């Protein structure tokens, strides 16, 4: 286990260095940050002084090394659009994105897994066919269209939920959350459902397919021959073995929920990192784009490591030694 973790950590470091290099290249080939900071009317002396202060007169290797050191400390310079520290901007927006992604992930797993199990155990029934038909819509419809339809139905038509914003929040130190207020939950319902729909249907279809595959295996047939109850077979043996690939997909989808919440945050004007990234792309705010890229890569690396470790808890075969033919 310790050697496995060390290998994963070494791979994670290599991945982060590669992503940092890609992010650093944005500074090199997408405009001159000095011009963005000083404007077109800056004198040559002002430009030269600022380039020296920012270390832009150094070699590529030296600049990249400084970038790595600053990125490891969470520092990515100043936003070219807002003039504020990028770390502060990310820190203000990250709680909103994480809150939205976590609620969407819990909703997708809590609803998708039971629906997948039901569709597998009641294969061919009307309810199973209905779920599979609805899941096709969830997989096929784009996220922005789902969000717009929910706004039209539940905000404009029925007036049950607000169509934009995060609502009332509570500050816990530097962290802000809307999960402790009724208004925050009220604003969170539609964005979280919009973000969860695709993941929910994907998990449901995956659980159904894996469950059907497991139910055909020999050890399930042997369990039936021993006279075990259907409840024990379905939930004590089949579902447990079904969860191994589900954990992989769910873990990666959690990272994608955070990374690709851009569309949902734009539709609902949710004040998270996705909306900040869209604004950064619009104004070519390179430091914000680089920080977003590095942070998302770090989230994926951490989630992958956690998922790999969860394998050992779910599948006992991975905990057996490799000697003796295992």
JSON list of C-alpha atoms in Angstrom, two decimals, residues 68 230 324:
[
{"chain": "A", "resi": 68, "resn": "UNK", "atom": "CA", "xyz": [6.50, 26.65, -10.01]},
{"chain": "A", "resi": 230, "resn": "UNK", "atom": "CA", "xyz": [-32.58, -12.60, -3.43]},
{"chain": "A", "resi": 324, "resn": "UNK", "atom": "CA", "xyz": [1.64, -17.59, -5.23]}
]
